[in-house]
């Protein structure tokens, strides 16, 4: 069903003991952060294999870092929007709650969300390619590209690139969160990237009601219980009011 009547999805959320949430780049669009696909999407102008793959980093770490440096700069000037804020309020209301995000921008953290599973990592952390050390890192712009670890090794953004597995145990934790919640809210993701997108059919199999919020149709629109069309910054506060 595709509706703009919020009565039914509101009732599902109100009655649910727990809610799991899966977010993607679309939730940060109204903060001015470009999405990856669709109009204005980053992957219209850049190739993921040139900028977001381990091979690209080995080939040209400086180029990859220039791109991440630019994205960090963009995010540092942005603020969480009404959709990020609405999720913080939802977390306070629900006993069982997990926010699963594919975003690396840190806007959920800045809004004040507590329990966050960052499936694709965090651009505000670096990881050493030599010793594996992992640390928070905020300077914008970075003073030297590529940055280095104290051990002398080259540091990379602590994010998941194409062809890389998710952090150990992360997907199991996300699946556990989804099967523990009678409602899954799917916000601003094209649901093209796996394994994250598999949480949607997984929720259906677990018997959850799945509510999608997106400005456009997605790979799973026909399979969800309710597809709400519109910007997350408007729809989510209205849905959760
Ligand atoms: P995409 O860029 O694939 O999808 C963004 C989705 O947000 C699209 O379905 C848009 O229609 C929707 N959208 C845009 N503006 C919106 C708004 N204001 N409100 C609601 N929806 C809106 O982003 P993701 O699905 O998050 O991975 O992409 C998944 C992964 O692909 C990313 O984490 C990244 C990327 O390559 C890695 O870097 C590993």
XYZ file of C-alpha atoms in Angstrom, residues 12 14 23 25 38 40 61 85 103 107 115-116 119 130 132 137 148 160 177 182 193 206 208 221 228 236:
26
model
C 1.467 0.293 14.419
C 2.061 3.367 19.004
C 18.393 4.834 7.617
C 21.685 8.832 2.787
C 19.144 9.490 -7.710
C 22.285 14.946 -7.528
C 45.437 7.104 -1.123
C 15.680 14.872 15.754
C 25.382 6.630 6.905
C 24.548 13.330 12.017
C 21.953 3.274 20.323
C 23.367 3.328 16.790
C 26.830 -0.634 9.359
C 49.502 -1.195 9.144
C 44.898 -1.724 12.777
C 39.534 12.217 14.314
C 49.327 8.685 9.250
C 33.243 0.025 4.766
C 17.438 -5.757 16.620
C 7.377 -5.418 15.689
C 23.302 -2.116 -1.159
C 10.100 -11.994 11.275
C 7.298 -7.018 11.509
C 8.449 -0.390 -2.129
C 5.116 7.058 2.548
C 8.947 11.570 10.028
